[in-house]
PDB file of N, CA and C in Angstrom:
ATOM      1  N   UNK A  27       8.972   5.397  17.361  1.00 96.00           N
ATOM      2  CA  UNK A  27      10.221   5.202  17.095  1.00 96.00           C
ATOM      3  C   UNK A  27      11.013   5.021  17.491  1.00 96.00           C
ATOM      4  N   UNK A  28      11.526   2.697  16.578  1.00 97.00           N
ATOM      5  CA  UNK A  28      12.957   3.060  17.590  1.00 97.00           C
ATOM      6  C   UNK A  28      13.931   3.401  17.240  1.00 97.00           C
ATOM      7  N   UNK A  29      15.184   3.927  16.971  1.00 97.00           N
ATOM      8  CA  UNK A  29      16.954   4.093  15.933  1.00 97.00           C
ATOM      9  C   UNK A  29      17.583   3.381  16.533  1.00 97.00           C
ATOM     10  N   UNK A  30      18.241   2.248  16.393  1.00 96.00           N
ATOM     11  CA  UNK A  30      19.636   1.639  16.422  1.00 96.00           C
ATOM     12  C   UNK A  30      20.171   2.010  15.445  1.00 96.00           C
ATOM     13  N   UNK A  31      21.444   1.775  15.152  1.00 96.00           N
ATOM     14  CA  UNK A  31      22.688   1.571  14.089  1.00 96.00           C
ATOM     15  C   UNK A  31      22.735   0.164  13.718  1.00 96.00           C
ATOM     16  N   UNK A  32      23.264   0.006  12.437  1.00 95.00           N
ATOM     17  CA  UNK A  32      23.282  -1.521  11.556  1.00 95.00           C
ATOM     18  C   UNK A  32      24.497  -1.156  11.003  1.00 95.00           C
ATOM     19  N   UNK A  33      24.707  -2.248  10.630  1.00 95.00           N
ATOM     20  CA  UNK A  33      25.736  -2.559   9.560  1.00 95.00           C
ATOM     21  C   UNK A  33      25.817  -3.146   8.629  1.00 95.00           C
ATOM     22  N   UNK A  34      25.048  -1.733   7.613  1.00 92.00           N
ATOM     23  CA  UNK A  34      25.052  -2.098   6.115  1.00 92.00           C
ATOM     24  C   UNK A  34      25.165  -3.332   4.937  1.00 92.00           C
ATOM     25  N   UNK A  35      26.536  -3.620   5.768  1.00 92.00           N
ATOM     26  CA  UNK A  35      27.689  -4.390   4.673  1.00 92.00           C
ATOM     27  C   UNK A  35      26.218  -5.972   4.984  1.00 92.00           C
ATOM     28  N   UNK A  36      25.579  -6.428   5.647  1.00 92.00           N
ATOM     29  CA  UNK A  36      24.296  -6.996   5.803  1.00 92.00           C
ATOM     30  C   UNK A  36      23.382  -7.582   4.675  1.00 92.00           C
ATOM     31  N   UNK A  37      23.379  -7.196   4.028  1.00 89.00           N
ATOM     32  CA  UNK A  37      21.721  -6.478   3.158  1.00 89.00           C
ATOM     33  C   UNK A  37      22.678  -7.517   2.013  1.00 89.00           C
ATOM     34  N   UNK A  38      22.330  -8.772   1.202  1.00 88.00           N
ATOM     35  CA  UNK A  38      22.943  -8.993   0.358  1.00 88.00           C
ATOM     36  C   UNK A  38      22.830  -9.140  -1.158  1.00 88.00           C
ATOM     37  N   UNK A  39      21.087  -8.715  -1.338  1.00 85.00           N
ATOM     38  CA  UNK A  39      20.714  -8.428  -2.464  1.00 85.00           C
ATOM     39  C   UNK A  39      19.807  -7.206  -2.657  1.00 85.00           C
ATOM     40  N   UNK A  40      20.249  -6.514  -3.587  1.00 85.00           N
ATOM     41  CA  UNK A  40      19.474  -5.327  -3.750  1.00 85.00           C
ATOM     42  C   UNK A  40      18.743  -4.407  -5.173  1.00 85.00           C
ATOM     43  N   UNK A  41      18.307  -4.393  -5.408  1.00 85.00           N
ATOM     44  CA  UNK A  41      17.112  -4.541  -6.810  1.00 85.00           C
ATOM     45  C   UNK A  41      16.732  -2.409  -6.403  1.00 85.00           C
ATOM     46  N   UNK A  42      17.014  -2.393  -8.026  1.00 87.00           N
ATOM     47  CA  UNK A  42      17.348  -0.803  -8.084  1.00 87.00           C
ATOM     48  C   UNK A  42      15.917  -0.638  -8.922  1.00 87.00           C
ATOM     49  N   UNK A  43      15.276  -1.617  -9.278  1.00 89.00           N
ATOM     50  CA  UNK A  43      13.970  -1.602 -10.176  1.00 89.00           C
ATOM     51  C   UNK A  43      12.258  -2.169  -9.139  1.00 89.00           C
ATOM     52  N   UNK A  44      12.260  -1.497  -8.179  1.00 90.00           N
ATOM     53  CA  UNK A  44      11.024  -1.889  -7.058  1.00 90.00           C
ATOM     54  C   UNK A  44       9.799  -1.582  -7.710  1.00 90.00           C
ATOM     55  N   UNK A  45       9.331  -2.690  -7.778  1.00 95.00           N
ATOM     56  CA  UNK A  45       7.577  -3.317  -7.819  1.00 95.00           C
ATOM     57  C   UNK A  45       6.741  -1.958  -6.827  1.00 95.00           C
ATOM     58  N   UNK A  46       5.547  -1.676  -7.019  1.00 97.00           N
ATOM     59  CA  UNK A  46       5.166  -1.103  -5.861  1.00 97.00           C
ATOM     60  C   UNK A  46       3.547  -1.184  -6.001  1.00 97.00           C
ATOM     61  N   UNK A  47       3.122  -2.147  -5.180  1.00 97.00           N
ATOM     62  CA  UNK A  47       1.649  -1.532  -5.230  1.00 97.00           C
ATOM     63  C   UNK A  47       0.931  -1.183  -4.623  1.00 97.00           C
ATOM     64  N   UNK A  48       0.019  -0.331  -4.889  1.00 97.00           N
ATOM     65  CA  UNK A  48      -1.374   0.240  -4.695  1.00 97.00           C
ATOM     66  C   UNK A  48      -2.552  -0.304  -4.575  1.00 97.00           C
ATOM     67  N   UNK A  49      -2.705  -0.057  -3.358  1.00 97.00           N
ATOM     68  CA  UNK A  49      -3.926  -0.244  -3.482  1.00 97.00           C
ATOM     69  C   UNK A  49      -5.522   1.032  -2.971  1.00 97.00           C
ATOM     70  N   UNK A  50      -5.816   0.972  -4.307  1.00 97.00           N
ATOM     71  CA  UNK A  50      -6.785   2.407  -3.797  1.00 97.00           C
ATOM     72  C   UNK A  50      -8.780   2.908  -2.777  1.00 97.00           C
ATOM     73  N   UNK A  51      -8.654   2.303  -2.026  1.00 95.00           N
ATOM     74  CA  UNK A  51      -9.748   2.100  -1.021  1.00 95.00           C
ATOM     75  C   UNK A  51     -10.632   3.371  -1.210  1.00 95.00           C
ATOM     76  N   UNK A  52     -12.206   3.326  -1.839  1.00 90.00           N
ATOM     77  CA  UNK A  52     -13.378   3.896  -1.436  1.00 90.00           C
ATOM     78  C   UNK A  52     -14.326   3.219  -0.955  1.00 90.00           C
ATOM     79  N   UNK A  53     -15.443   4.268  -0.556  1.00 84.00           N
ATOM     80  CA  UNK A  53     -16.111   3.697  -0.042  1.00 84.00           C
ATOM     81  C   UNK A  53     -18.094   4.083  -1.328  1.00 84.00           C
ATOM     82  N   UNK A  54     -18.280   3.343  -0.876  1.00 78.00           N
ATOM     83  CA  UNK A  54     -19.665   3.914  -2.181  1.00 78.00           C
ATOM     84  C   UNK A  54     -20.425   5.908  -1.432  1.00 78.00           C
ATOM     85  N   UNK A  55     -21.449   5.325  -2.212  1.00 72.00           N
ATOM     86  CA  UNK A  55     -22.079   7.280  -1.716  1.00 72.00           C
ATOM     87  C   UNK A  55     -22.585   6.458  -0.420  1.00 72.00           C
ATOM     88  N   UNK A  56     -22.664   7.099   0.790  1.00 67.00           N
ATOM     89  CA  UNK A  56     -23.497   6.715   1.818  1.00 67.00           C
ATOM     90  C   UNK A  56     -24.713   6.892   1.278  1.00 67.00           C
ATOM     91  N   UNK A  57     -25.340   5.966   2.214  1.00 68.00           N
ATOM     92  CA  UNK A  57     -26.883   5.876   2.125  1.00 68.00           C
ATOM     93  C   UNK A  57     -27.640   6.566   3.934  1.00 68.00           C
ATOM     94  N   UNK A  58     -28.389   6.823   3.495  1.00 70.00           N
ATOM     95  CA  UNK A  58     -28.658   7.599   4.979  1.00 70.00           C
ATOM     96  C   UNK A  58     -29.387   7.512   5.942  1.00 70.00           C
ATOM     97  N   UNK A  59     -30.094   5.888   6.180  1.00 78.00           N
ATOM     98  CA  UNK A  59     -30.288   5.130   6.397  1.00 78.00           C
ATOM     99  C   UNK A  59     -29.417   3.860   6.505  1.00 78.00           C
ATOM    100  N   UNK A  60     -27.725   4.245   6.690  1.00 77.00           N
ATOM    101  CA  UNK A  60     -26.474   3.063   6.817  1.00 77.00           C
ATOM    102  C   UNK A  60     -25.688   3.987   7.757  1.00 77.00           C
ATOM    103  N   UNK A  61     -25.648   3.873   8.940  1.00 75.00           N
ATOM    104  CA  UNK A  61     -24.071   4.552   9.353  1.00 75.00           C
ATOM    105  C   UNK A  61     -22.816   4.113   9.167  1.00 75.00           C
ATOM    106  N   UNK A  62     -22.008   5.079   8.661  1.00 67.00           N
ATOM    107  CA  UNK A  62     -21.077   5.547   8.209  1.00 67.00           C
ATOM    108  C   UNK A  62     -20.101   4.415   8.650  1.00 67.00           C
ATOM    109  N   UNK A  63     -20.317   4.121   9.723  1.00 71.00           N
ATOM    110  CA  UNK A  63     -19.456   3.223   9.999  1.00 71.00           C
ATOM    111  C   UNK A  63     -19.279   1.326  10.026  1.00 71.00           C
ATOM    112  N   UNK A  64     -20.685   1.429   9.173  1.00 74.00           N
ATOM    113  CA  UNK A  64     -21.123   0.108   8.562  1.00 74.00           C
ATOM    114  C   UNK A  64     -21.065   0.124   7.307  1.00 74.00           C
ATOM    115  N   UNK A  65     -20.220   1.117   6.421  1.00 76.00           N
ATOM    116  CA  UNK A  65     -20.733   1.303   5.083  1.00 76.00           C
ATOM    117  C   UNK A  65     -19.047   0.086   4.530  1.00 76.00           C
ATOM    118  N   UNK A  66     -18.859  -0.483   3.929  1.00 82.00           N
ATOM    119  CA  UNK A  66     -18.594  -1.054   3.743  1.00 82.00           C
ATOM    120  C   UNK A  66     -17.158  -0.250   2.569  1.00 82.00           C
ATOM    121  N   UNK A  67     -15.851  -1.279   2.566  1.00 87.00           N
ATOM    122  CA  UNK A  67     -15.089  -0.646   1.317  1.00 87.00           C
ATOM    123  C   UNK A  67     -14.109  -1.868   0.135  1.00 87.00           C
ATOM    124  N   UNK A  68     -14.067  -0.829  -0.723  1.00 89.00           N
ATOM    125  CA  UNK A  68     -13.362  -1.514  -1.934  1.00 89.00           C
ATOM    126  C   UNK A  68     -12.305  -0.847  -2.292  1.00 89.00           C
ATOM    127  N   UNK A  69     -11.639  -1.428  -3.287  1.00 91.00           N
ATOM    128  CA  UNK A  69     -10.072  -1.033  -2.957  1.00 91.00           C
ATOM    129  C   UNK A  69     -10.017  -1.501  -4.816  1.00 91.00           C
ATOM    130  N   UNK A  70      -8.934  -1.129  -5.627  1.00 95.00           N
ATOM    131  CA  UNK A  70      -8.218  -1.497  -6.831  1.00 95.00           C
ATOM    132  C   UNK A  70      -7.069  -1.169  -6.384  1.00 95.00           C
ATOM    133  N   UNK A  71      -6.524  -2.599  -7.134  1.00 97.00           N
ATOM    134  CA  UNK A  71      -4.723  -3.019  -7.106  1.00 97.00           C
ATOM    135  C   UNK A  71      -4.477  -2.257  -8.000  1.00 97.00           C
ATOM    136  N   UNK A  72      -3.140  -1.944  -7.896  1.00 98.00           N
ATOM    137  CA  UNK A  72      -2.867  -1.158  -9.286  1.00 98.00           C
ATOM    138  C   UNK A  72      -0.924  -1.756  -8.460  1.00 98.00           C
ATOM    139  N   UNK A  73       0.202  -2.511 -10.247  1.00 96.00           N
ATOM    140  CA  UNK A  73       0.864  -2.555 -10.033  1.00 96.00           C
ATOM    141  C   UNK A  73       2.080  -1.292 -11.129  1.00 96.00           C
ATOM    142  N   UNK A  74       3.034  -0.911  -9.891  1.00 97.00           N
ATOM    143  CA  UNK A  74       3.248   0.754 -10.696  1.00 97.00           C
ATOM    144  C   UNK A  74       5.586   0.096 -10.845  1.00 97.00           C
ATOM    145  N   UNK A  75       5.591   0.276 -11.861  1.00 96.00           N
ATOM    146  CA  UNK A  75       7.203  -0.037 -12.244  1.00 96.00           C
ATOM    147  C   UNK A  75       7.492   1.369 -12.982  1.00 96.00           C
ATOM    148  N   UNK A  76       9.345   1.148 -12.608  1.00 96.00           N
ATOM    149  CA  UNK A  76       9.977   2.485 -13.411  1.00 96.00           C
ATOM    150  C   UNK A  76      10.117   3.729 -12.635  1.00 96.00           C
ATOM    151  N   UNK A  77       9.782   3.709 -10.907  1.00 96.00           N
ATOM    152  CA  UNK A  77       9.515   4.527 -10.955  1.00 96.00           C
ATOM    153  C   UNK A  77      10.135   4.780  -8.958  1.00 96.00           C
ATOM    154  N   UNK A  78      10.658   5.715  -8.282  1.00 95.00           N
ATOM    155  CA  UNK A  78      10.456   5.562  -7.130  1.00 95.00           C
ATOM    156  C   UNK A  78       9.834   5.647  -6.202  1.00 95.00           C
ATOM    157  N   UNK A  79       9.836   5.480  -4.788  1.00 96.00           N
ATOM    158  CA  UNK A  79       8.506   5.781  -3.722  1.00 96.00           C
ATOM    159  C   UNK A  79       8.050   6.222  -4.064  1.00 96.00           C
ATOM    160  N   UNK A  80       9.160   7.896  -3.950  1.00 96.00           N
ATOM    161  CA  UNK A  80       7.993   9.321  -4.013  1.00 96.00           C
ATOM    162  C   UNK A  80       6.931   9.892  -5.232  1.00 96.00           C
ATOM    163  N   UNK A  81       7.681   8.660  -6.385  1.00 97.00           N
ATOM    164  CA  UNK A  81       6.041   9.111  -8.125  1.00 97.00           C
ATOM    165  C   UNK A  81       5.693   8.483  -6.871  1.00 97.00           C
ATOM    166  N   UNK A  82       5.332   7.066  -6.342  1.00 97.00           N
ATOM    167  CA  UNK A  82       4.395   6.286  -6.644  1.00 97.00           C
ATOM    168  C   UNK A  82       4.100   6.863  -5.185  1.00 97.00           C
ATOM    169  N   UNK A  83       3.825   7.076  -4.207  1.00 97.00           N
ATOM    170  CA  UNK A  83       3.402   8.504  -2.810  1.00 97.00           C
ATOM    171  C   UNK A  83       2.064   9.426  -4.255  1.00 97.00           C
ATOM    172  N   UNK A  84       3.267   9.606  -4.773  1.00 97.00           N
ATOM    173  CA  UNK A  84       2.366  10.921  -5.615  1.00 97.00           C
ATOM    174  C   UNK A  84       0.926  10.746  -6.316  1.00 97.00           C
ATOM    175  N   UNK A  85       1.159   9.353  -7.021  1.00 98.00           N
ATOM    176  CA  UNK A  85       0.549   8.285  -8.292  1.00 98.00           C
ATOM    177  C   UNK A  85      -0.980   8.367  -7.123  1.00 98.00           C
ATOM    178  N   UNK A  86      -0.681   8.314  -6.242  1.00 97.00           N
ATOM    179  CA  UNK A  86      -1.623   7.390  -5.353  1.00 97.00           C
ATOM    180  C   UNK A  86      -2.797   8.580  -4.776  1.00 97.00           C
ATOM    181  N   UNK A  87      -1.919   9.531  -4.149  1.00 96.00           N
ATOM    182  CA  UNK A  87      -2.794  10.666  -4.016  1.00 96.00           C
ATOM    183  C   UNK A  87      -3.654  11.164  -5.354  1.00 96.00           C
ATOM    184  N   UNK A  88      -2.706  11.614  -5.902  1.00 96.00           N
ATOM    185  CA  UNK A  88      -3.678  11.829  -7.661  1.00 96.00           C
ATOM    186  C   UNK A  88      -4.746  10.761  -8.082  1.00 96.00           C
ATOM    187  N   UNK A  89      -4.669   9.767  -7.518  1.00 96.00           N
ATOM    188  CA  UNK A  89      -5.404   9.384  -7.639  1.00 96.00           C
ATOM    189  C   UNK A  89      -6.689   8.547  -7.025  1.00 96.00           C
ATOM    190  N   UNK A  90      -6.464   8.988  -6.106  1.00 94.00           N
ATOM    191  CA  UNK A  90      -7.769   9.104  -4.560  1.00 94.00           C
ATOM    192  C   UNK A  90      -9.027   9.206  -5.190  1.00 94.00           C
ATOM    193  N   UNK A  91     -10.494   8.592  -4.803  1.00 89.00           N
ATOM    194  CA  UNK A  91     -11.998   9.038  -4.515  1.00 89.00           C
ATOM    195  C   UNK A  91     -12.187   9.989  -3.590  1.00 89.00           C
ATOM    196  N   UNK A  92     -12.817  11.097  -3.319  1.00 86.00           N
ATOM    197  CA  UNK A  92     -12.407  12.214  -2.767  1.00 86.00           C
ATOM    198  C   UNK A  92     -13.080  11.344  -1.825  1.00 86.00           C
ATOM    199  N   UNK A  93     -12.175  11.051  -0.210  1.00 85.00           N
ATOM    200  CA  UNK A  93     -12.803  10.610   0.991  1.00 85.00           C
ATOM    201  C   UNK A  93     -11.848   9.312   0.730  1.00 85.00           C
ATOM    202  N   UNK A  94     -11.111   8.822   0.279  1.00 91.00           N
ATOM    203  CA  UNK A  94     -10.713   7.336   0.207  1.00 91.00           C
ATOM    204  C   UNK A  94      -9.464   7.567   0.469  1.00 91.00           C
ATOM    205  N   UNK A  95      -8.561   6.467   0.796  1.00 93.00           N
ATOM    206  CA  UNK A  95      -7.551   5.894   1.376  1.00 93.00           C
ATOM    207  C   UNK A  95      -6.519   5.190   0.015  1.00 93.00           C
ATOM    208  N   UNK A  96      -4.879   5.274   0.861  1.00 96.00           N
ATOM    209  CA  UNK A  96      -4.095   4.165  -0.011  1.00 96.00           C
ATOM    210  C   UNK A  96      -3.206   3.837   1.259  1.00 96.00           C
ATOM    211  N   UNK A  97      -2.948   3.031   0.520  1.00 97.00           N
ATOM    212  CA  UNK A  97      -1.810   1.852   0.741  1.00 97.00           C
ATOM    213  C   UNK A  97      -0.802   1.798  -0.067  1.00 97.00           C
ATOM    214  N   UNK A  98       0.400   1.775   0.473  1.00 98.00           N
ATOM    215  CA  UNK A  98       1.358   1.975  -1.117  1.00 98.00           C
ATOM    216  C   UNK A  98       2.692  -0.009  -0.017  1.00 98.00           C
ATOM    217  N   UNK A  99       2.811  -0.667  -0.804  1.00 97.00           N
ATOM    218  CA  UNK A  99       3.336  -1.885  -0.646  1.00 97.00           C
ATOM    219  C   UNK A  99       4.623  -1.805  -1.584  1.00 97.00           C
ATOM    220  N   UNK A 100       5.838  -2.263  -1.064  1.00 97.00           N
ATOM    221  CA  UNK A 100       6.779  -2.431  -2.101  1.00 97.00           C
ATOM    222  C   UNK A 100       7.218  -4.078  -2.450  1.00 97.00           C
ATOM    223  N   UNK A 101       7.055  -4.452  -3.503  1.00 95.00           N
ATOM    224  CA  UNK A 101       6.690  -6.207  -3.249  1.00 95.00           C
ATOM    225  C   UNK A 101       8.513  -6.587  -4.161  1.00 95.00           C
ATOM    226  N   UNK A 102       8.121  -8.046  -3.826  1.00 90.00           N
ATOM    227  CA  UNK A 102       9.136  -8.720  -4.720  1.00 90.00           C
ATOM    228  C   UNK A 102       9.382  -9.843  -4.193  1.00 90.00           C
ATOM    229  N   UNK A 103       9.235 -10.529  -5.342  1.00 84.00           N
ATOM    230  CA  UNK A 103       9.210 -12.384  -6.576  1.00 84.00           C
ATOM    231  C   UNK A 103      10.313 -13.235  -4.775  1.00 84.00           C
ATOM    232  N   UNK A 104       9.831 -13.998  -3.902  1.00 82.00           N
ATOM    233  CA  UNK A 104      10.814 -14.931  -3.516  1.00 82.00           C
ATOM    234  C   UNK A 104      11.286 -15.918  -4.070  1.00 82.00           C
ATOM    235  N   UNK A 105      12.654 -16.684  -3.727  1.00 82.00           N
ATOM    236  CA  UNK A 105      13.233 -18.302  -4.568  1.00 82.00           C
ATOM    237  C   UNK A 105      11.927 -18.428  -5.252  1.00 82.00           C
ATOM    238  N   UNK A 106      11.286 -19.246  -4.590  1.00 88.00           N
ATOM    239  CA  UNK A 106       9.901 -20.055  -4.332  1.00 88.00           C
ATOM    240  C   UNK A 106       9.201 -19.835  -5.029  1.00 88.00           C
ATOM    241  N   UNK A 107       9.243 -18.389  -5.930  1.00 85.00           N
ATOM    242  CA  UNK A 107       7.683 -17.287  -6.902  1.00 85.00           C
ATOM    243  C   UNK A 107       6.669 -17.505  -6.025  1.00 85.00           C
ATOM    244  N   UNK A 108       6.693 -16.942  -4.890  1.00 91.00           N
ATOM    245  CA  UNK A 108       5.789 -16.938  -4.078  1.00 91.00           C
ATOM    246  C   UNK A 108       5.830 -15.037  -4.051  1.00 91.00           C
ATOM    247  N   UNK A 109       4.933 -14.308  -4.162  1.00 91.00           N
ATOM    248  CA  UNK A 109       4.667 -12.282  -3.894  1.00 91.00           C
ATOM    249  C   UNK A 109       5.201 -12.145  -2.525  1.00 91.00           C
ATOM    250  N   UNK A 110       5.827 -11.427  -1.726  1.00 93.00           N
ATOM    251  CA  UNK A 110       6.315 -11.062  -1.083  1.00 93.00           C
ATOM    252  C   UNK A 110       5.949  -9.417  -0.994  1.00 93.00           C
ATOM    253  N   UNK A 111       4.901  -8.826  -0.054  1.00 95.00           N
ATOM    254  CA  UNK A 111       3.969  -7.136  -0.361  1.00 95.00           C
ATOM    255  C   UNK A 111       4.657  -6.542   1.168  1.00 95.00           C
ATOM    256  N   UNK A 112       5.705  -5.709   1.402  1.00 95.00           N
ATOM    257  CA  UNK A 112       5.555  -5.393   2.245  1.00 95.00           C
ATOM    258  C   UNK A 112       4.649  -3.882   2.464  1.00 95.00           C
ATOM    259  N   UNK A 113       4.172  -3.278   3.085  1.00 95.00           N
ATOM    260  CA  UNK A 113       3.324  -2.310   3.229  1.00 95.00           C
ATOM    261  C   UNK A 113       4.664  -1.087   2.927  1.00 95.00           C
ATOM    262  N   UNK A 114       4.928   0.223   3.127  1.00 96.00           N
ATOM    263  CA  UNK A 114       5.397   1.144   3.276  1.00 96.00           C
ATOM    264  C   UNK A 114       4.984   2.328   3.670  1.00 96.00           C
ATOM    265  N   UNK A 115       3.271   2.279   3.401  1.00 96.00           N
ATOM    266  CA  UNK A 115       3.141   3.562   3.100  1.00 96.00           C
ATOM    267  C   UNK A 115       1.182   3.294   3.636  1.00 96.00           C
ATOM    268  N   UNK A 116       0.546   4.093   4.201  1.00 93.00           N
ATOM    269  CA  UNK A 116      -0.849   3.902   4.373  1.00 93.00           C
ATOM    270  C   UNK A 116      -1.939   3.409   4.548  1.00 93.00           C
ATOM    271  N   UNK A 117      -2.989   3.348   5.381  1.00 87.00           N
ATOM    272  CA  UNK A 117      -3.358   2.269   6.313  1.00 87.00           C
ATOM    273  C   UNK A 117      -4.506   1.692   5.851  1.00 87.00           C
ATOM    274  N   UNK A 118      -4.580   0.217   5.759  1.00 89.00           N
ATOM    275  CA  UNK A 118      -5.585  -0.212   5.103  1.00 89.00           C
ATOM    276  C   UNK A 118      -6.904  -0.143   6.111  1.00 89.00           C
ATOM    277  N   UNK A 119      -8.514  -0.565   5.469  1.00 88.00           N
ATOM    278  CA  UNK A 119      -9.612   0.971   6.531  1.00 88.00           C
ATOM    279  C   UNK A 119     -10.277  -0.161   6.720  1.00 88.00           C
ATOM    280  N   UNK A 120      -9.565  -1.253   6.407  1.00 84.00           N
ATOM    281  CA  UNK A 120     -10.273  -2.457   7.024  1.00 84.00           C
ATOM    282  C   UNK A 120     -10.020  -3.596   7.568  1.00 84.00           C
ATOM    283  N   UNK A 121      -8.835  -3.378   7.759  1.00 82.00           N
ATOM    284  CA  UNK A 121      -7.774  -4.314   9.509  1.00 82.00           C
ATOM    285  C   UNK A 121      -9.198  -3.645  10.413  1.00 82.00           C
ATOM    286  N   UNK A 122      -8.863  -4.123  11.048  1.00 74.00           N
ATOM    287  CA  UNK A 122      -9.816  -4.164  12.597  1.00 74.00           C
ATOM    288  C   UNK A 122      -8.134  -3.215  14.187  1.00 74.00           C
ATOM    289  N   UNK A 123      -7.283  -3.493  13.018  1.00 70.00           N
ATOM    290  CA  UNK A 123      -5.886  -2.649  14.419  1.00 70.00           C
ATOM    291  C   UNK A 123      -4.927  -1.377  13.285  1.00 70.00           C
ATOM    292  N   UNK A 124      -5.869  -1.293  12.320  1.00 55.00           N
ATOM    293  CA  UNK A 124      -6.305  -0.134  11.045  1.00 55.00           C
ATOM    294  C   UNK A 124      -6.545   1.330  12.585  1.00 55.00           C
TER     295      UNK A 124
END
């Protein structure tokens, strides 16, 4: 972890009503003929609004399948309409750099 002081006046827009994306990751029941590392992952995506990050994390943890994982992102729309998702918690199990 690296920590540096900042000038908080550099923020030009604040949003007090964030939207979160939660991806709940799970694997199908194991097949005795397939090694666990070769079993794929499924995910279900949800948008959470009207909550803070602590509520979103609690919801994700409470809705995981057994042995599942979650990723949590905060989302915002850019001026041109594109959605940006910034991952703030969890690890996507399908990424090779995970």
